[in-house]
CSV table of C-alpha atoms and ligand atoms in Angstrom, one decimal:
chain,number,residue,atom,x,y,z
F,1,MET,CA,-9.3,-6.9,7.6
F,2,ARG,CA,-8.5,-8.2,4.2
F,3,LEU,CA,-6.7,-11.5,3.4
F,4,LEU,CA,-3.6,-9.5,2.5
F,5,THR,CA,-3.3,-8.6,6.1
F,6,HIS,CA,-4.2,-12.1,7.3
F,7,ASN,CA,-1.3,-13.3,5.1
F,8,MET,CA,1.1,-10.9,7.0
F,9,LEU,CA,-0.1,-11.6,10.6
F,10,ALA,CA,1.3,-14.2,13.1
F,11,SER,CA,0.5,-15.0,16.7
F,12,ASN,CA,3.0,-13.9,19.3
F,13,ALA,CA,1.3,-15.9,22.1
F,14,ARG,CA,3.6,-17.6,24.5
F,15,GLY,CA,4.2,-21.2,23.3
F,16,ALA,CA,3.8,-20.2,19.6
F,17,VAL,CA,6.5,-21.7,17.4
F,18,THR,CA,5.9,-19.8,14.2
F,19,GLY,CA,2.4,-18.7,15.1
F,20,TYR,CA,1.7,-18.8,11.4
F,21,PRO,CA,-0.6,-19.1,9.5
F,22,LEU,CA,-3.4,-18.1,11.7
F,23,LYS,CA,-6.5,-20.2,11.2
F,24,LEU,CA,-9.3,-18.1,10.0
F,25,GLN,CA,-12.8,-18.5,11.4
F,26,VAL,CA,-15.4,-16.4,9.6
F,27,VAL,CA,-18.7,-15.4,10.9
F,28,LYS,CA,-19.4,-12.5,8.6
F,29,TRP,CA,-17.6,-11.1,5.6
F,30,SER,CA,-18.3,-8.7,2.8
F,31,THR,CA,-16.9,-7.7,-0.6
F,32,LYS,CA,-16.0,-4.2,-1.7
F,33,GLU,CA,-14.9,-3.8,-5.2
F,34,VAL,CA,-11.9,-1.7,-6.1
F,35,GLU,CA,-10.0,-1.2,-9.3
F,36,PRO,CA,-7.2,-3.8,-9.7
F,37,ASN,CA,-3.7,-2.6,-10.0
F,38,PRO,CA,-1.6,-5.2,-11.9
F,39,GLU,CA,1.7,-3.6,-10.8
F,40,PHE,CA,0.8,-3.9,-7.1
F,41,LEU,CA,-0.3,-7.5,-7.5
F,42,ARG,CA,2.8,-8.5,-9.4
F,43,GLY,CA,5.0,-6.9,-6.9
F,44,MET,CA,3.2,-8.4,-3.9
F,45,LEU,CA,2.8,-11.9,-5.2
F,46,PRO,CA,6.4,-13.1,-4.3
F,47,LYS,CA,5.8,-11.9,-0.8
F,48,ILE,CA,2.5,-13.8,-0.4
F,49,ASP,CA,2.5,-17.1,1.4
F,50,TRP,CA,0.3,-19.0,-1.2
F,51,PRO,CA,-0.8,-22.0,0.9
F,52,ALA,CA,-1.9,-19.6,3.7
F,53,LEU,CA,-3.9,-17.5,1.2
F,54,VAL,CA,-5.5,-20.6,-0.3
F,55,ALA,CA,-6.4,-21.9,3.2
F,56,ALA,CA,-8.0,-18.5,4.0
F,57,THR,CA,-10.2,-18.6,0.9
F,58,GLN,CA,-11.2,-22.1,1.8
F,59,ALA,CA,-12.2,-21.0,5.3
F,60,LEU,CA,-14.4,-18.4,3.6
F,61,GLY,CA,-16.1,-21.2,1.6
F,62,LEU,CA,-14.6,-20.1,-1.7
F,63,PRO,CA,-12.6,-23.2,-2.7
F,64,GLU,CA,-12.8,-22.3,-6.4
F,65,LEU,CA,-11.4,-18.8,-6.1
F,66,LEU,CA,-7.7,-19.6,-6.2
F,67,PRO,CA,-5.7,-22.4,-7.9
F,68,GLU,CA,-3.4,-24.7,-5.9
F,69,ALA,CA,-0.3,-23.0,-7.4
F,70,PRO,CA,0.3,-19.3,-7.5
F,71,PRO,CA,-0.2,-17.5,-10.9
F,72,THR,CA,2.8,-16.9,-13.0
F,73,ASP,CA,4.1,-13.5,-13.8
F,74,ALA,CA,3.1,-14.0,-17.4
F,75,GLU,CA,-0.5,-14.8,-16.3
F,76,LEU,CA,-0.6,-11.6,-14.2
F,77,SER,CA,0.8,-9.6,-17.1
F,78,ALA,CA,-1.5,-11.1,-19.8
F,79,GLU,CA,-3.2,-8.5,-21.9
F,80,GLY,CA,-6.8,-7.8,-20.8
F,81,ALA,CA,-6.3,-9.7,-17.5
F,82,ALA,CA,-7.5,-6.7,-15.5
F,83,ALA,CA,-10.8,-6.5,-17.4
F,84,ASP,CA,-11.5,-10.2,-17.5
F,85,GLU,CA,-13.3,-11.2,-14.3
F,86,GLY,CA,-12.2,-14.8,-14.4
F,87,SER,CA,-8.5,-14.0,-15.0
F,88,ALA,CA,-5.8,-15.1,-12.5
F,89,LEU,CA,-5.1,-11.5,-11.9
F,90,ARG,CA,-8.7,-10.6,-10.9
F,91,ARG,CA,-8.9,-13.7,-8.7
F,92,LEU,CA,-5.8,-12.8,-6.9
F,93,HIS,CA,-7.0,-9.2,-6.6
F,94,ARG,CA,-10.3,-10.3,-5.2
F,95,ALA,CA,-8.7,-12.7,-2.7
F,96,LEU,CA,-6.2,-10.2,-1.4
F,97,LEU,CA,-8.0,-6.9,-1.5
F,98,GLU,CA,-11.7,-7.1,-2.1
F,99,ILE,CA,-12.8,-9.5,0.7
F,100,HIS,CA,-13.2,-8.0,4.1
F,101,ILE,CA,-13.5,-10.2,7.2
F,102,GLU,CA,-16.0,-8.3,9.4
F,103,GLU,CA,-16.6,-10.8,12.3
F,104,GLY,CA,-14.8,-13.9,13.2
F,105,ALA,CA,-11.5,-15.0,14.8
F,106,LEU,CA,-7.9,-15.8,14.1
F,107,VAL,CA,-6.6,-18.9,15.9
F,108,CYS,CA,-2.9,-19.5,16.7
F,109,PRO,CA,-1.9,-22.7,15.0
F,110,ASP,CA,0.4,-23.7,17.8
F,111,THR,CA,-1.4,-22.6,21.0
F,112,ASP,CA,-5.1,-22.3,19.9
F,113,ARG,CA,-5.1,-18.8,21.4
F,114,CYS,CA,-8.0,-17.1,19.8
F,115,PHE,CA,-7.8,-13.5,18.5
F,116,PRO,CA,-11.3,-12.1,17.9
F,117,ILE,CA,-12.1,-10.0,14.8
F,118,SER,CA,-14.8,-7.6,15.6
F,119,ARG,CA,-16.2,-4.9,13.3
F,120,GLY,CA,-13.4,-5.6,10.8
F,121,VAL,CA,-10.6,-5.3,13.4
F,122,PRO,CA,-8.5,-8.2,14.6
F,123,ASN,CA,-7.4,-7.9,18.2
F,124,MET,CA,-3.9,-9.2,18.6
F,125,LEU,CA,-3.4,-7.8,22.1
F,126,LEU,CA,-2.0,-10.2,24.6
F,127,HIS,CA,-1.9,-10.0,28.4
F,128,GLU,CA,1.5,-9.5,29.8
F,129,ASP,CA,1.8,-13.1,31.0
F,130,GLU,CA,0.8,-14.4,27.6
F,131,VAL,CA,3.5,-12.7,25.5
F,132,ARG,CA,6.2,-14.8,24.0
F,133,ASN,CA,9.6,-14.0,25.5
D,1,MET,CA,31.0,7.1,20.1
D,2,ALA,CA,33.0,6.9,16.9
D,3,GLY,CA,32.2,9.8,14.6
D,4,GLY,CA,30.8,11.9,17.4
D,5,ASP,CA,28.7,14.8,16.5
D,6,SER,CA,29.8,15.0,12.9
D,7,ALA,CA,28.0,11.7,12.2
D,8,ALA,CA,24.8,13.0,13.7
D,9,VAL,CA,25.1,16.1,11.7
D,10,SER,CA,25.5,14.3,8.5
D,11,ALA,CA,22.3,12.5,9.5
D,12,VAL,CA,20.4,15.7,9.8
D,13,GLU,CA,20.5,16.7,6.3
D,14,GLY,CA,18.1,19.6,6.7
D,15,ARG,CA,19.8,22.9,5.9
D,16,LEU,CA,19.4,25.7,8.2
D,17,SER,CA,17.6,27.8,5.7
D,18,GLU,CA,15.1,25.0,5.4
D,19,LEU,CA,14.6,24.9,9.1
D,20,SER,CA,13.7,28.5,9.2
D,21,THR,CA,11.4,28.5,6.2
D,22,ASN,CA,9.7,25.4,7.3
D,23,SER,CA,9.1,26.7,10.7
D,24,ASP,CA,7.5,29.8,9.4
D,25,GLU,CA,3.9,29.1,10.0
D,26,LYS,CA,2.4,32.4,9.1
D,27,GLY,CA,1.4,31.7,5.5
D,28,LEU,CA,-0.6,28.6,6.5
D,29,PRO,CA,-4.4,28.6,6.8
D,30,ARG,CA,-5.9,27.2,9.9
D,31,ARG,CA,-7.3,23.8,9.8
D,32,GLY,CA,-11.0,23.2,9.6
D,33,LYS,CA,-11.5,26.1,7.3
D,34,SER,CA,-12.6,24.9,3.9
D,35,LEU,CA,-11.8,26.5,0.6
D,36,SER,CA,-8.1,25.7,0.8
D,37,GLY,CA,-6.7,22.8,-1.2
D,38,ARG,CA,-5.7,21.3,2.1
D,39,THR,CA,-9.2,20.2,3.1
D,40,LEU,CA,-9.5,18.2,-0.1
D,41,ASN,CA,-6.2,16.6,0.7
D,42,THR,CA,-6.8,15.7,4.3
D,43,ALA,CA,-9.4,14.1,6.6
D,44,GLN,CA,-12.2,16.6,7.5
D,45,ILE,CA,-12.3,17.3,11.2
D,46,GLN,CA,-16.1,17.2,11.3
D,47,LEU,CA,-16.0,13.6,9.9
D,48,VAL,CA,-13.3,12.4,12.3
D,49,ALA,CA,-14.9,10.0,14.8
D,50,SER,CA,-14.3,10.4,18.5
D,51,HIS,CA,-14.4,8.6,21.8
D,52,PRO,CA,-13.7,9.8,25.3
D,53,GLU,CA,-10.8,7.4,25.6
D,54,VAL,CA,-9.2,8.2,22.2
D,55,TYR,CA,-6.7,11.0,21.5
D,56,GLU,CA,-8.4,13.8,19.5
D,57,PRO,CA,-6.5,15.3,16.5
D,58,CYS,CA,-4.3,18.0,18.1
D,59,ASP,CA,-1.4,20.3,17.1
D,60,ASP,CA,0.9,17.2,16.7
D,61,SER,CA,-1.5,15.4,14.5
D,62,PHE,CA,-1.9,18.5,12.3
D,63,ALA,CA,1.9,19.0,12.2
D,64,LEU,CA,2.4,15.5,11.0
D,65,VAL,CA,-0.3,15.8,8.3
D,66,ASP,CA,1.1,19.1,7.2
D,67,ALA,CA,4.5,17.6,6.9
D,68,LEU,CA,3.1,14.7,4.8
D,69,LEU,CA,1.3,17.3,2.6
D,70,SER,CA,4.5,19.1,2.1
D,71,ASP,CA,6.0,15.8,0.9
D,72,LYS,CA,3.0,14.8,-1.2
D,73,ALA,CA,4.8,15.1,-4.5
D,74,GLN,CA,7.6,12.9,-3.3
D,75,LEU,CA,5.2,10.4,-1.9
D,76,LEU,CA,3.4,10.2,-5.2
D,77,THR,CA,6.7,9.6,-7.0
D,78,LEU,CA,7.7,6.9,-4.5
D,79,LYS,CA,4.4,5.1,-5.2
D,80,PRO,CA,4.6,3.3,-1.8
D,81,ARG,CA,3.1,-0.2,-1.9
D,82,LEU,CA,2.4,-0.4,1.8
D,83,CYS,CA,1.9,2.5,4.1
D,84,MET,CA,1.5,2.0,7.9
D,85,GLU,CA,0.6,4.1,10.8
D,86,ILE,CA,1.6,3.0,14.3
D,87,GLY,CA,-0.6,4.5,17.0
D,88,CYS,CA,-3.5,5.6,14.8
D,89,GLY,CA,-5.7,7.1,17.5
D,90,SER,CA,-8.7,8.8,15.9
D,91,GLY,CA,-7.5,7.8,12.4
D,92,TYR,CA,-7.0,11.4,11.3
D,93,VAL,CA,-3.5,10.9,10.0
D,94,ILE,CA,-3.8,7.6,8.2
D,95,THR,CA,-7.1,8.8,6.7
D,96,SER,CA,-5.4,12.0,5.5
D,97,LEU,CA,-2.6,10.0,4.0
D,98,ALA,CA,-5.0,7.7,2.1
D,99,ILE,CA,-6.8,10.8,0.8
D,100,MET,CA,-3.6,12.5,-0.2
D,101,LEU,CA,-2.4,9.5,-2.2
D,102,ARG,CA,-5.8,8.5,-3.5
D,103,GLN,CA,-4.7,8.8,-7.1
D,104,LEU,CA,-2.4,5.8,-6.5
D,105,GLY,CA,-5.6,3.6,-6.2
D,106,SER,CA,-5.2,0.0,-5.1
D,107,GLY,CA,-1.5,0.3,-5.9
D,108,THR,CA,-1.1,1.6,-2.3
D,109,GLN,CA,-2.5,-0.2,0.7
D,110,TYR,CA,-2.7,1.0,4.2
D,111,LEU,CA,-2.3,-0.6,7.6
D,112,ALA,CA,-2.9,1.0,11.0
D,113,THR,CA,-2.2,-0.2,14.5
D,114,ASP,CA,-3.1,1.0,18.0
D,115,ILE,CA,-2.8,-0.5,21.4
D,116,ASN,CA,-6.1,1.1,22.4
D,117,GLN,CA,-9.2,-1.0,21.5
D,118,HIS,CA,-11.3,2.2,21.3
D,119,ALA,CA,-8.8,3.8,19.0
D,120,VAL,CA,-8.9,1.1,16.4
D,121,GLU,CA,-12.7,1.3,16.3
D,122,THR,CA,-12.6,5.1,16.1
D,123,THR,CA,-10.0,4.9,13.3
D,124,GLN,CA,-12.2,2.4,11.4
D,125,ALA,CA,-15.1,4.8,11.7
D,126,THR,CA,-13.1,7.8,10.5
D,127,LEU,CA,-11.8,5.8,7.5
D,128,GLU,CA,-15.3,4.8,6.6
D,129,ALA,CA,-16.7,8.3,6.9
D,130,HIS,CA,-14.1,9.4,4.3
D,131,GLY,CA,-14.6,6.4,2.0
D,132,VAL,CA,-11.0,5.2,2.2
D,133,HIS,CA,-9.7,2.0,3.6
D,134,ALA,CA,-6.9,0.8,5.8
D,135,ASP,CA,-6.6,-2.6,7.6
D,136,VAL,CA,-6.7,-1.7,11.3
D,137,ILE,CA,-5.2,-4.0,13.9
D,138,ALA,CA,-5.3,-3.7,17.7
D,139,THR,CA,-1.8,-4.6,18.7
D,140,ASP,CA,1.3,-3.4,20.6
D,141,ILE,CA,3.3,-1.4,18.1
D,142,VAL,CA,3.6,-4.0,15.2
D,143,SER,CA,3.4,-7.2,17.2
D,144,GLY,CA,2.4,-10.1,15.0
D,145,LEU,CA,3.5,-8.3,11.8
D,146,GLU,CA,7.2,-8.1,12.3
D,147,LYS,CA,8.1,-11.4,10.6
D,148,ARG,CA,6.0,-11.4,7.5
D,149,LEU,CA,6.1,-7.6,6.9
D,150,HIS,CA,9.9,-7.5,7.3
D,151,GLY,CA,11.3,-5.0,4.7
D,152,LEU,CA,8.0,-4.6,2.9
D,153,VAL,CA,6.7,-1.3,4.2
D,154,ASP,CA,7.5,1.8,2.2
D,155,VAL,CA,6.0,4.5,4.4
D,156,VAL,CA,5.6,4.5,8.2
D,157,VAL,CA,4.0,7.4,10.0
D,158,VAL,CA,4.1,7.8,13.8
D,159,ASN,CA,2.8,10.3,16.2
D,160,PRO,CA,4.0,8.5,19.3
D,161,PRO,CA,3.1,9.0,22.9
D,162,TYR,CA,6.0,11.4,23.6
D,163,VAL,CA,5.2,13.4,26.8
D,164,PRO,CA,7.7,12.9,29.6
D,165,THR,CA,5.8,11.1,32.4
D,166,PRO,CA,6.6,8.7,35.2
D,167,GLU,CA,7.3,5.3,33.8
D,168,GLU,CA,4.2,3.7,35.3
D,169,GLU,CA,1.9,5.9,33.3
D,170,ILE,CA,2.8,4.1,30.1
D,171,GLU,CA,1.1,1.0,31.3
D,172,SER,CA,-2.2,2.7,32.1
D,173,ASN,CA,-5.1,1.8,29.9
D,174,GLY,CA,-7.1,4.3,27.9
D,175,ILE,CA,-6.4,7.9,27.3
D,176,ALA,CA,-3.2,8.3,29.4
D,177,SER,CA,-1.4,5.8,27.1
D,178,SER,CA,-2.0,8.2,24.2
D,179,TRP,CA,0.5,10.6,25.5
D,180,ALA,CA,2.5,8.9,28.3
D,181,GLY,CA,6.0,8.5,27.0
D,182,GLY,CA,7.9,7.7,30.2
D,183,ILE,CA,11.4,9.0,30.9
D,184,ASN,CA,12.2,11.9,28.6
D,185,GLY,CA,9.1,10.8,26.7
D,186,ARG,CA,11.3,8.3,25.0
D,187,GLN,CA,10.2,4.9,26.3
D,188,VAL,CA,7.7,4.1,23.7
D,189,ILE,CA,9.6,5.9,20.9
D,190,ASP,CA,12.7,3.8,21.7
D,191,ARG,CA,10.6,0.6,21.3
D,192,ILE,CA,9.0,1.9,18.1
D,193,LEU,CA,12.2,2.8,16.2
D,194,PRO,CA,13.7,-0.8,16.1
D,195,ALA,CA,10.4,-2.2,15.1
D,196,VAL,CA,10.1,0.4,12.2
D,197,ARG,CA,13.6,-0.4,11.0
D,198,GLU,CA,12.6,-4.1,10.7
D,199,LEU,CA,9.5,-3.2,8.6
D,200,LEU,CA,10.9,-0.5,6.3
D,201,SER,CA,11.8,-1.5,2.8
D,202,GLU,CA,15.1,-0.3,1.4
D,203,ARG,CA,13.5,2.6,-0.2
D,204,GLY,CA,11.2,3.2,2.8
D,205,TRP,CA,10.6,6.4,4.7
D,206,LEU,CA,9.6,7.1,8.3
D,207,TYR,CA,7.8,10.2,9.4
D,208,MET,CA,7.8,10.7,13.1
D,209,ILE,CA,6.8,13.5,15.5
D,210,ALA,CA,9.2,14.3,18.3
D,211,LEU,CA,9.2,16.9,21.0
D,212,GLU,CA,12.2,19.1,22.0
D,213,ASP,CA,12.2,17.1,25.3
D,214,ASN,CA,12.6,13.8,23.4
D,215,ASP,CA,16.0,15.1,22.2
D,216,PRO,CA,15.4,14.8,18.5
D,217,LEU,CA,19.1,15.1,17.7
D,218,ASP,CA,19.8,12.0,19.8
D,219,ILE,CA,17.0,10.2,17.9
D,220,CYS,CA,18.6,11.2,14.6
D,221,HIS,CA,22.0,10.1,16.0
D,222,LEU,CA,20.6,6.6,16.9
D,223,MET,CA,19.0,6.2,13.6
D,224,ASN,CA,22.1,7.3,11.8
D,225,GLU,CA,24.1,4.6,13.5
D,226,LYS,CA,21.7,2.1,12.0
D,227,GLY,CA,22.2,3.6,8.5
D,228,TYR,CA,19.4,6.1,8.3
D,229,ALA,CA,19.7,9.7,7.2
D,230,SER,CA,17.2,12.2,8.5
D,231,ARG,CA,16.0,15.7,8.2
D,232,VAL,CA,13.6,18.0,9.9
D,233,LEU,CA,10.6,18.3,7.7
D,234,LEU,CA,8.7,20.8,9.9
D,235,LYS,CA,9.1,22.5,13.2
D,236,ARG,CA,6.3,24.1,15.1
D,237,CYS,CA,6.3,25.9,18.3
D,238,THR,CA,3.1,26.1,20.4
D,239,GLU,CA,2.8,27.6,23.8
D,240,GLU,CA,3.4,24.2,25.5
D,241,GLU,CA,5.8,22.5,23.2
D,242,SER,CA,8.2,22.5,20.3
D,243,LEU,CA,7.3,19.9,17.8
D,244,TYR,CA,9.4,18.4,15.1
D,245,VAL,CA,8.4,16.2,12.2
D,246,LEU,CA,11.4,14.1,11.4
D,247,LYS,CA,11.8,12.1,8.2
D,248,PHE,CA,14.2,9.1,8.0
D,249,TRP,CA,15.4,7.1,5.1
D,250,GLN,CA,18.1,4.5,4.5
D,251,ASP,CA,21.3,5.9,3.2
D,252,ALA,CA,24.3,3.8,2.3
D,253,SER,CA,26.6,6.6,3.2
D,254,THR,CA,25.5,6.8,6.9
D,255,GLY,CA,25.9,4.3,9.7
D,256,THR,CA,28.9,3.3,11.8
D,257,ASN,CA,30.7,1.7,8.9
D,258,ALA,CA,30.4,4.7,6.8
D,259,SER,CA,31.7,7.4,9.1
D,260,HIS,CA,34.5,7.9,6.6
D,261,ALA,CA,32.0,8.7,3.9
D,262,ALA,CA,30.1,10.9,6.2
D,263,ARG,CA,33.1,13.0,6.8
D,264,SER,CA,34.3,13.3,3.2
D,265,PRO,CA,34.6,17.0,2.2
D,266,ARG,CA,31.9,16.8,-0.4
D,267,SER,CA,28.4,17.7,0.3
D,268,GLU,CA,26.7,20.5,2.2
D,269,SER,CA,26.2,18.0,5.1
D,270,SER,CA,29.9,18.1,5.7
D,271,TRP,CA,29.7,21.8,5.5
D,272,LEU,CA,27.1,21.6,8.2
D,273,SER,CA,29.3,19.2,10.2
D,274,GLN,CA,31.7,22.0,10.9
D,275,LEU,CA,29.1,24.0,12.7
D,276,PRO,CA,28.3,23.5,16.3
D,277,PHE,CA,25.0,21.9,15.4
D,278,ARG,CA,23.7,21.1,18.8
D,279,SER,CA,23.6,24.7,19.8
D,280,LEU,CA,22.2,25.8,16.4
D,281,TRP,CA,19.4,23.2,16.8
D,282,HIS,CA,18.5,24.7,20.2
D,283,LYS,CA,18.7,28.2,18.9
D,284,ASN,CA,16.3,27.4,16.1
D,285,ALA,CA,13.9,25.8,18.5
A,1,SAM,C1,-0.3,11.0,20.4
A,1,SAM,S1,-1.5,9.8,20.0
A,1,SAM,C2,-1.6,10.0,18.2
A,1,SAM,C3,-2.9,9.6,17.7
A,1,SAM,C4,-3.1,9.9,16.2
A,1,SAM,N1,-2.1,9.2,15.4
A,1,SAM,C5,-3.0,11.4,15.9
A,1,SAM,O1,-1.9,11.8,15.4
A,1,SAM,O2,-3.9,12.1,16.2
A,1,SAM,C6,-0.5,8.3,20.2
A,1,SAM,C7,-1.3,7.0,19.9
A,1,SAM,O3,-0.4,5.9,20.1
A,1,SAM,C8,-1.1,4.9,20.7
A,1,SAM,N2,-0.2,4.0,21.4
A,1,SAM,C9,0.5,4.2,22.6
A,1,SAM,N3,1.3,3.2,22.8
A,1,SAM,C10,1.2,2.3,21.8
A,1,SAM,C11,1.8,1.0,21.5
A,1,SAM,N4,2.6,0.4,22.4
A,1,SAM,N5,1.4,0.4,20.4
A,1,SAM,C12,0.5,0.9,19.5
A,1,SAM,N6,-0.1,2.2,19.7
A,1,SAM,C13,0.3,2.8,20.9
A,1,SAM,C14,-2.1,5.5,21.6
A,1,SAM,O4,-3.2,4.7,22.0
A,1,SAM,C15,-2.5,6.8,20.8
A,1,SAM,O5,-3.6,6.5,20.0
């Protein structure tokens, strides 16, 4: 699971208010490089919950990866941004799409219900009596 | 219901000629044979992972992938940002989609869900074997994603559990839940459709398998009331079943508020609306 998906996932456990963002506990993660696509990143950024993404990179022990405030459209469109490893575009790309959580857990912020991540797959399944009505 | 059958008919935009050409399967090579362009465009059967508790790629899976292939050019033009499969099973379909759209690179991202723990692991293995990636999540339909992914998904593909069974069978764990669809095979489908409507973007498309027993016309009808047009992309008859691949998209001129537009004497769909469609549908099956 990448942080893009973490950013889109909430807990539906009974007692959850928003169930979002899920606290990330990481045991093992990896990086897989892919070619950045500026258009995708520009289109996706407005949909990203920035504080949740920053918190996730902090949980990974990468406090330097992202700035406190989201990059501007101009930064993402800057010429040469895709080729420059330190650019705002490349950092966003790395955070959203290149980091893979392999083992760990997602914890509901409201109920502390723990959803394990095993072999890259989060298990959000709830028992019938745990599901929010 | 206001609009009656004419509304449903306008929803099913597929022309009869299309129905008959699309259901002609003779020209198609059988899967698994290499050489054809198709194998380069889909997951390879020998690389698809398996597990005794996970649905193996079957006629329905192949029909869905063939329908996606037939729409490949449109999909490439759409440039979907997010694609999602609900009920990914072995991973054959989502892997094939990712391979088909490979040239879109990281501009297209994939998500896949399944309620079966073994299925998500099998899907993960199938994706890896083909060198493509989707984020796979074990969850009930799209539970946990509905809020944040609202209106963001451009392509949804579903080969649902559609076999008519007693209601209890849906609840069973493991392999039975891959096909058990409850009454008329509609019980899981009818939970999936509203969830999909929440996630689909305005320009989004849903591709879904349905069986004759599921009453595909009724499914189109229901979606039409919610503003979705539809068409039959592919029809395939096997010894046991008649399969349809239905495609849905949002259309301003459909829906309950637009029954007037649907009846305007303009398009071929209104030409179609004058025909006794229900019986034609069955005749073509
Ligand atoms: C007919 S199989 C299709 C598998 C695969 N997509 C294919 O085409 O070969 C249906 C799949 O849906 C899954 N499924 C059933 N109910 C589900 C639910 N409520 N939420 C998510 N997946 C579900 C089953 O576990 C099974 O893998």
